Amino acid sequence: MIRSIVRGVGTALPRRIMKNAEFETLVDTTDEWIVQRTGIRQRHVAAEDETTASLGEAAARAALANAGLTPADIDMIVLATSTPNNTFPATAVEIQERLGMRHGFAFDMQAVCSGFVYAVTAADSHIRSGLARRVLVIGAETFSRILDWSDRTTCVLFGDGAGAMILEGVESPGLLTDRGILAASLRSDGSHRDKLYVDGGPSTTQTVGHLRMEGREVFKHAVGMITDVVEDALARGGITAQDLDWFVPHQANKRIIDASARKLGIPEEKVVVTVHLHGNTSAASVPLALGAAVADGRIRQGDLVLLEAMGGGFTWGAVLLRW
Ligand code: ACO
């Protein structure tokens, strides 16, 4: 059978780092509150010349370098984002153009914070169906552009950034010992759409709008949804949480990450955490965390890795893969 194996990963972050203390001059908050409730200590914020397309391009180039490939080797790009450069065309085609690609195809995927996990499964499906052989999967966001900077309940939580992964189809025996994507599970439930949304859009207000969130409500559902979908992906893969080498969760809140890992029985030392450095970067959060753990040598070839995310919609999902 064909498996989608990881050939490389790369990340990109805006130049400017914004520490929690800076928010004390903007809204009624403290560094202590932010750290205690979320684990976030800083985030990167894009300058005017840094966009979802430019950050996505930089992450893509880093992943290509990591894989020892060039844009000519790629035949599909899928970009997970909720903050595209324009309503259309897809920001993925802008990245395609920036990479000098005139071949293949590119499209955006919108599943908010679950976007990267959704995009990885879409890439895997395209590879296994034969529509693509090497896919550039990117998660890139500039949430700073849709934040209400006067709302302390949301503006302290998010950051900007991008991460990319290159998947390649290879013939495999179809065993649990194969490298590549072994199982996945995706969910959504639109009845929760008003708990985390943007209050604008082309077909309603004709404005971009701002992010709105009932944080407590999201928190209440997060751990149960995350652990359900992770357990489903593990069952589909025929393994248990104890078999995992690395758990790479969506980086929204350290308390949600800790509670999910505890419920799944995954020890702290196997959990990759970057939320203190990046805040919640939505679709970029999982590939940014992956990139960090690969760069520092924690994740190595042969390791069993579980990716997980949950976000607006609600959407949620998990991917099990062997590095
Ligand atoms: N500084 C100081 N006080 C604050 C701040 C702040 N920045 N923000 C809120 N507060 C206050 C509230 O007003 C409230 O005050 P009150 O008790 O007087 O009403 C108090 O702090 C407690 O507020 P809660 O919302 O109950 O705080 P909680 O412990 O739930 O933490 C948080 C809030 C961090 C938002 C948490 O609920 C959370 O992480 N939620 C989930 C976010 C998430 O995972 N999102 C999913 C993905 S995002 C995506 O898809 C785009």
Short mmCIF file of C-alpha atoms and ligand atoms in Angstrom, two decimals:
data_model
loop_
_atom_site.label_atom_id
_atom_site.label_comp_id
_atom_site.label_asym_id
_atom_site.label_seq_id
_atom_site.Cartn_x
_atom_site.Cartn_y
_atom_site.Cartn_z
CA MET A 1 0.00 0.00 0.00
CA ILE A 2 0.96 3.65 -0.33
CA ARG A 3 1.88 5.47 2.90
CA SER A 4 2.48 9.23 3.23
CA ILE A 5 5.83 9.63 4.98
CA VAL A 6 7.24 12.86 6.41
CA ARG A 7 10.18 14.09 4.33
CA GLY A 8 10.81 17.37 6.16
CA VAL A 9 9.47 20.14 8.38
CA GLY A 10 10.14 23.86 8.70
CA THR A 11 8.90 26.87 10.64
CA ALA A 12 8.82 30.66 10.40
CA LEU A 13 8.00 33.33 12.97
CA PRO A 14 7.53 37.10 12.72
CA ARG A 15 10.52 39.17 13.85
CA ARG A 16 8.75 40.93 16.72
CA ILE A 17 8.31 39.15 20.08
CA MET A 18 5.62 40.57 22.34
CA LYS A 19 5.98 39.66 26.02
CA ASN A 20 2.99 39.49 28.39
CA ALA A 21 4.12 42.65 30.19
CA GLU A 22 3.32 44.71 27.07
CA PHE A 23 -0.39 43.87 27.50
CA GLU A 24 -0.39 45.51 30.94
CA THR A 25 -0.26 48.88 29.15
CA LEU A 26 -3.02 47.94 26.65
CA VAL A 27 -5.73 46.23 28.73
CA ASP A 28 -6.55 45.45 32.37
CA THR A 29 -4.38 42.34 32.76
CA THR A 30 -1.15 41.09 34.31
CA ASP A 31 1.71 38.84 33.26
CA GLU A 32 0.84 36.69 36.29
CA TRP A 33 -2.81 36.18 35.18
CA ILE A 34 -1.79 35.23 31.64
CA VAL A 35 0.90 32.77 32.77
CA GLN A 36 -1.28 31.20 35.45
CA ARG A 37 -4.39 30.75 33.27
CA THR A 38 -2.74 29.87 29.96
CA GLY A 39 1.00 29.17 30.32
CA ILE A 40 1.69 31.80 27.64
CA ARG A 41 4.72 34.08 28.27
CA GLN A 42 5.21 35.61 24.84
CA ARG A 43 3.99 35.49 21.23
CA HIS A 44 5.27 36.72 17.85
CA VAL A 45 3.35 39.51 16.13
CA ALA A 46 3.60 40.17 12.38
CA ALA A 47 4.79 43.54 11.05
CA GLU A 48 3.03 45.14 8.08
CA ASP A 49 5.37 43.44 5.61
CA GLU A 50 4.82 40.02 7.20
CA THR A 51 1.67 38.23 6.01
CA THR A 52 0.19 34.75 6.07
CA ALA A 53 1.63 34.27 2.55
CA SER A 54 5.14 35.48 3.44
CA LEU A 55 5.29 33.45 6.66
CA GLY A 56 3.88 30.40 4.86
CA GLU A 57 6.46 30.79 2.10
CA ALA A 58 9.30 31.03 4.64
CA ALA A 59 8.11 27.90 6.48
CA ALA A 60 7.73 26.07 3.14
CA ARG A 61 11.28 26.99 2.09
CA ALA A 62 12.60 25.78 5.47
CA ALA A 63 10.73 22.45 5.07
CA LEU A 64 12.06 22.03 1.50
CA ALA A 65 15.63 22.65 2.74
CA ASN A 66 15.07 20.18 5.60
CA ALA A 67 13.87 17.56 3.08
CA GLY A 68 16.62 18.28 0.55
CA LEU A 69 13.95 19.05 -2.08
CA THR A 70 13.09 21.99 -4.35
CA PRO A 71 9.68 23.43 -5.35
CA ALA A 72 9.97 21.44 -8.62
CA ASP A 73 9.60 18.24 -6.54
CA ILE A 74 6.20 19.29 -5.09
CA ASP A 75 2.91 18.66 -6.89
CA MET A 76 0.33 19.88 -4.36
CA ILE A 77 0.15 22.61 -1.71
CA VAL A 78 -2.52 22.70 0.97
CA LEU A 79 -2.50 25.71 3.28
CA ALA A 80 -4.45 25.61 6.53
CA THR A 81 -5.39 29.15 7.52
CA SER A 82 -8.26 31.28 8.82
CA THR A 83 -6.37 34.49 8.10
CA PRO A 84 -5.77 34.42 4.32
CA ASN A 85 -4.13 37.36 2.57
CA ASN A 86 -7.35 37.90 0.59
CA THR A 87 -10.86 36.46 0.56
CA PHE A 88 -9.77 34.91 -2.74
CA PRO A 89 -7.75 33.62 -4.49
CA ALA A 90 -6.51 31.06 -2.01
CA THR A 91 -3.33 32.17 -0.24
CA ALA A 92 -1.94 28.74 -1.20
CA VAL A 93 -1.75 29.83 -4.85
CA GLU A 94 0.11 32.99 -3.80
CA ILE A 95 2.62 30.78 -1.98
CA GLN A 96 2.79 28.55 -5.08
CA GLU A 97 3.66 31.64 -7.16
CA ARG A 98 6.21 32.87 -4.56
CA LEU A 99 7.92 29.47 -4.75
CA GLY A 100 8.14 29.83 -8.54
CA MET A 101 5.83 26.87 -9.18
CA ARG A 102 3.77 26.87 -12.38
CA HIS A 103 2.84 23.18 -12.08
CA GLY A 104 0.64 21.18 -9.70
CA PHE A 105 -2.24 22.61 -7.69
CA ALA A 106 -2.80 24.55 -4.47
CA PHE A 107 -5.75 25.29 -2.21
CA ASP A 108 -6.62 26.60 1.26
CA MET A 109 -8.27 24.63 4.03
CA GLN A 110 -10.34 26.33 6.71
CA ALA A 111 -10.82 24.46 9.98
CA VAL A 112 -9.45 27.16 12.34
CA CYS A 113 -7.12 25.64 14.96
CA SER A 114 -7.71 22.12 13.61
CA GLY A 115 -6.67 23.26 10.13
CA PHE A 116 -3.23 21.63 10.07
CA VAL A 117 -4.57 18.26 11.24
CA TYR A 118 -7.35 18.46 8.61
CA ALA A 119 -4.79 19.48 5.94
CA VAL A 120 -2.47 16.56 6.77
CA THR A 121 -5.37 14.12 6.34
CA ALA A 122 -6.37 15.79 3.04
CA ALA A 123 -2.79 15.52 1.80
CA ASP A 124 -2.64 11.86 2.85
CA SER A 125 -5.91 11.13 0.99
CA HIS A 126 -4.66 12.84 -2.17
CA ILE A 127 -1.40 10.88 -1.99
CA ARG A 128 -3.09 7.51 -1.42
CA SER A 129 -5.59 8.13 -4.23
CA GLY A 130 -2.74 8.89 -6.64
CA LEU A 131 -3.71 12.54 -7.27
CA ALA A 132 -0.44 13.77 -5.76
CA ARG A 133 2.95 12.31 -4.83
CA ARG A 134 4.69 15.01 -2.80
CA VAL A 135 2.58 17.48 -0.86
CA LEU A 136 3.57 20.65 0.96
CA VAL A 137 1.25 21.00 3.95
CA ILE A 138 1.40 24.45 5.55
CA GLY A 139 -0.27 26.00 8.59
CA ALA A 140 0.14 29.79 8.57
CA GLU A 141 -1.70 32.50 10.47
CA THR A 142 -1.70 36.19 11.30
CA PHE A 143 -4.34 36.19 14.04
CA SER A 144 -3.01 39.55 15.28
CA ARG A 145 -4.94 41.07 12.33
CA ILE A 146 -8.33 39.77 13.53
CA LEU A 147 -7.90 40.40 17.26
CA ASP A 148 -9.86 43.04 19.14
CA TRP A 149 -6.86 44.60 20.90
CA SER A 150 -9.14 46.15 23.54
CA ASP A 151 -10.64 42.76 24.59
CA ARG A 152 -8.48 41.29 27.35
CA THR A 153 -10.31 37.94 27.19
CA THR A 154 -8.95 37.19 23.70
CA CYS A 155 -6.08 39.50 22.70
CA VAL A 156 -3.58 37.99 25.16
CA LEU A 157 -4.09 34.45 23.85
CA PHE A 158 -3.04 34.45 20.19
CA GLY A 159 0.11 34.85 18.11
CA ASP A 160 1.33 34.74 14.49
CA GLY A 161 3.54 32.18 12.74
CA ALA A 162 3.79 29.33 10.25
CA GLY A 163 4.92 25.73 10.02
CA ALA A 164 5.20 23.33 7.09
CA MET A 165 5.59 19.61 6.47
CA ILE A 166 6.37 17.71 3.28
CA LEU A 167 4.59 14.38 2.82
CA GLU A 168 5.64 11.86 0.17
CA GLY A 169 3.91 8.70 -1.01
CA VAL A 170 6.01 5.50 -0.75
CA GLU A 171 5.17 1.82 -1.25
CA SER A 172 4.91 0.16 2.18
CA PRO A 173 4.01 -3.30 3.50
CA GLY A 174 0.98 -1.89 5.36
CA LEU A 175 2.23 -2.73 8.84
CA LEU A 176 2.23 -0.79 12.12
CA THR A 177 6.02 -0.63 11.78
CA ASP A 178 5.71 1.36 8.50
CA ARG A 179 6.86 4.96 8.46
CA GLY A 180 4.19 7.56 7.64
CA ILE A 181 0.58 8.29 8.48
CA LEU A 182 -0.98 5.26 10.13
CA ALA A 183 -4.42 6.52 11.21
CA ALA A 184 -6.51 9.66 11.66
CA SER A 185 -9.82 10.80 13.09
CA LEU A 186 -11.70 14.03 12.28
CA ARG A 187 -14.79 15.60 13.82
CA SER A 188 -16.83 18.80 13.66
CA ASP A 189 -20.05 20.03 15.26
CA GLY A 190 -21.46 23.32 13.99
CA SER A 191 -23.90 23.66 16.88
CA HIS A 192 -20.94 25.15 18.80
CA ARG A 193 -20.13 27.74 16.12
CA ASP A 194 -21.11 30.76 18.24
CA LYS A 195 -18.63 29.89 21.03
CA LEU A 196 -15.61 30.79 18.92
CA TYR A 197 -16.05 32.80 15.72
CA VAL A 198 -15.18 35.95 13.78
CA ASP A 199 -17.96 38.56 13.74
CA GLY A 200 -17.51 39.53 10.10
CA GLY A 201 -17.19 38.09 6.61
CA PRO A 202 -17.75 38.78 2.91
CA SER A 203 -21.28 37.38 2.72
CA THR A 204 -22.59 38.91 5.94
CA THR A 205 -20.99 42.19 7.05
CA GLN A 206 -18.60 42.69 4.09
CA THR A 207 -15.89 43.32 6.72
CA VAL A 208 -13.08 41.15 8.03
CA GLY A 209 -14.38 41.20 11.61
CA HIS A 210 -12.82 40.33 14.96
CA LEU A 211 -12.33 37.09 16.85
CA ARG A 212 -14.91 36.46 19.60
CA MET A 213 -14.70 33.61 22.08
CA GLU A 214 -16.51 32.32 25.13
CA GLY A 215 -13.27 30.97 26.60
CA ARG A 216 -14.85 29.17 29.52
CA GLU A 217 -17.30 27.34 27.19
CA VAL A 218 -14.48 26.30 24.83
CA PHE A 219 -12.42 25.11 27.79
CA LYS A 220 -15.35 23.06 29.11
CA HIS A 221 -15.59 21.02 25.88
CA ALA A 222 -11.92 20.92 24.90
CA VAL A 223 -10.50 18.10 27.03
CA GLY A 224 -13.37 15.67 26.34
CA MET A 225 -13.34 16.30 22.59
CA ILE A 226 -9.56 16.06 22.35
CA THR A 227 -9.28 12.82 24.30
CA ASP A 228 -12.20 11.23 22.34
CA VAL A 229 -10.64 11.91 18.98
CA VAL A 230 -7.14 10.88 20.12
CA GLU A 231 -8.49 7.58 21.46
CA ASP A 232 -10.33 6.99 18.17
CA ALA A 233 -7.14 7.59 16.14
CA LEU A 234 -5.15 5.30 18.46
CA ALA A 235 -7.81 2.55 18.15
CA ARG A 236 -7.82 2.87 14.35
CA GLY A 237 -4.02 2.51 14.45
CA GLY A 238 -4.29 -0.51 16.74
CA ILE A 239 -2.16 0.96 19.54
CA THR A 240 -2.64 2.56 22.95
CA ALA A 241 -1.44 5.89 24.34
CA GLN A 242 1.33 4.01 26.20
CA ASP A 243 2.91 3.08 22.85
CA LEU A 244 3.39 6.72 21.82
CA ASP A 245 6.81 8.34 21.79
CA TRP A 246 5.51 11.90 21.37
CA PHE A 247 2.23 13.75 21.88
CA VAL A 248 2.12 17.00 19.87
CA PRO A 249 -1.08 18.80 20.84
CA HIS A 250 -2.59 22.07 19.63
CA GLN A 251 -1.02 24.83 21.68
CA ALA A 252 -3.97 26.87 22.99
CA ASN A 253 -3.61 26.62 26.74
CA LYS A 254 -1.14 24.74 28.95
CA ARG A 255 -3.98 23.73 31.30
CA ILE A 256 -5.88 22.06 28.42
CA ILE A 257 -2.69 20.30 27.25
CA ASP A 258 -1.91 19.03 30.77
CA ALA A 259 -5.47 17.87 31.46
CA SER A 260 -5.70 16.06 28.07
CA ALA A 261 -2.35 14.31 28.54
CA ARG A 262 -3.29 13.30 32.09
CA LYS A 263 -6.65 11.87 30.96
CA LEU A 264 -4.92 9.92 28.17
CA GLY A 265 -2.22 8.64 30.54
CA ILE A 266 0.62 10.25 28.58
CA PRO A 267 3.55 11.31 30.82
CA GLU A 268 4.64 14.97 30.79
CA GLU A 269 8.07 14.19 29.30
CA LYS A 270 6.42 12.89 26.10
CA VAL A 271 4.36 16.04 25.54
CA VAL A 272 5.73 18.75 23.22
CA VAL A 273 4.88 22.22 24.55
CA THR A 274 5.59 25.54 22.83
CA VAL A 275 2.56 27.55 23.98
CA HIS A 276 4.77 29.57 26.38
CA LEU A 277 6.79 30.82 23.38
CA HIS A 278 4.18 31.23 20.63
CA GLY A 279 0.74 31.60 22.27
CA ASN A 280 -2.11 30.10 20.25
CA THR A 281 -1.11 30.33 16.58
CA SER A 282 -4.21 28.43 15.40
CA ALA A 283 -3.40 26.29 12.32
CA ALA A 284 0.32 27.02 12.74
CA SER A 285 0.52 25.72 16.30
CA VAL A 286 0.97 21.97 15.65
CA PRO A 287 3.63 22.35 12.91
CA LEU A 288 5.46 24.98 14.99
CA ALA A 289 5.57 22.54 17.93
CA LEU A 290 6.62 19.68 15.62
CA GLY A 291 9.34 21.84 14.07
CA ALA A 292 10.75 22.66 17.51
CA ALA A 293 10.84 19.00 18.62
CA VAL A 294 12.47 17.88 15.36
CA ALA A 295 15.04 20.71 15.41
CA ASP A 296 16.18 19.92 18.97
CA GLY A 297 16.45 16.18 18.21
CA ARG A 298 13.58 14.92 20.36
CA ILE A 299 11.52 13.48 17.49
CA ARG A 300 13.57 10.96 15.48
CA GLN A 301 12.95 8.56 12.62
CA GLY A 302 10.88 5.61 13.78
CA ASP A 303 9.13 7.47 16.64
CA LEU A 304 5.35 7.13 17.01
CA VAL A 305 3.87 10.64 17.05
CA LEU A 306 0.32 11.76 17.75
CA LEU A 307 -0.86 15.17 16.47
CA GLU A 308 -4.06 16.66 17.86
CA ALA A 309 -6.04 19.90 17.55
CA MET A 310 -9.37 21.45 18.48
CA GLY A 311 -10.82 24.80 17.50
CA GLY A 312 -13.57 27.00 16.11
CA GLY A 313 -16.63 25.27 14.67
CA PHE A 314 -16.06 23.27 16.76
CA THR A 315 -13.64 21.20 14.73
CA TRP A 316 -11.29 18.63 16.20
CA GLY A 317 -9.04 15.84 14.99
CA ALA A 318 -5.98 13.65 15.51
CA VAL A 319 -3.33 12.05 13.29
CA LEU A 320 -1.13 9.09 14.24
CA LEU A 321 2.12 8.74 12.33
CA ARG A 322 5.49 7.08 12.50
CA TRP A 323 8.29 9.57 11.86
N1 ACO B 1 -6.51 39.37 32.36
C1 ACO B 1 -7.12 39.42 33.58
N2 ACO B 1 -8.35 38.92 33.80
C2 ACO B 1 -8.96 38.34 32.77
C3 ACO B 1 -8.40 38.27 31.48
C4 ACO B 1 -7.12 38.81 31.30
N3 ACO B 1 -6.47 38.79 30.12
N4 ACO B 1 -9.26 37.65 30.65
C5 ACO B 1 -10.34 37.33 31.39
N5 ACO B 1 -10.17 37.76 32.66
C6 ACO B 1 -11.09 37.65 33.79
C7 ACO B 1 -12.51 37.40 33.35
O1 ACO B 1 -13.14 38.61 33.02
C8 ACO B 1 -13.09 36.75 34.59
O2 ACO B 1 -13.41 37.77 35.52
P1 ACO B 1 -14.78 37.66 36.40
O3 ACO B 1 -14.59 36.41 37.21
O4 ACO B 1 -14.71 38.91 37.17
O5 ACO B 1 -15.88 37.55 35.39
C9 ACO B 1 -11.93 35.95 35.16
O6 ACO B 1 -10.74 36.49 34.55
C10 ACO B 1 -12.00 34.46 34.86
O7 ACO B 1 -12.35 34.30 33.47
P2 ACO B 1 -12.54 32.87 32.83
O8 ACO B 1 -12.92 33.04 31.40
O9 ACO B 1 -13.40 32.02 33.70
O10 ACO B 1 -11.05 32.31 32.93
P3 ACO B 1 -10.50 30.89 32.54
O11 ACO B 1 -9.79 30.31 33.68
O12 ACO B 1 -11.54 30.06 31.86
O13 ACO B 1 -9.39 31.25 31.45
C11 ACO B 1 -9.15 31.26 29.05
C12 ACO B 1 -9.76 31.94 30.28
C13 ACO B 1 -7.65 31.34 29.17
C14 ACO B 1 -9.64 31.94 27.80
C15 ACO B 1 -9.58 29.77 29.03
O14 ACO B 1 -10.97 29.69 29.24
C16 ACO B 1 -9.22 29.06 27.74
O15 ACO B 1 -8.08 28.78 27.46
N6 ACO B 1 -10.23 28.69 26.95
C17 ACO B 1 -10.03 27.87 25.76
C18 ACO B 1 -9.37 28.59 24.65
C19 ACO B 1 -9.13 27.59 23.55
O16 ACO B 1 -8.67 26.48 23.78
N7 ACO B 1 -9.48 27.87 22.33
C20 ACO B 1 -9.50 26.78 21.36
C21 ACO B 1 -8.76 26.95 20.21
S1 ACO B 1 -8.77 28.58 19.60
C22 ACO B 1 -9.28 28.55 17.93
O17 ACO B 1 -9.85 27.60 17.42
C23 ACO B 1 -9.10 29.82 17.19
#
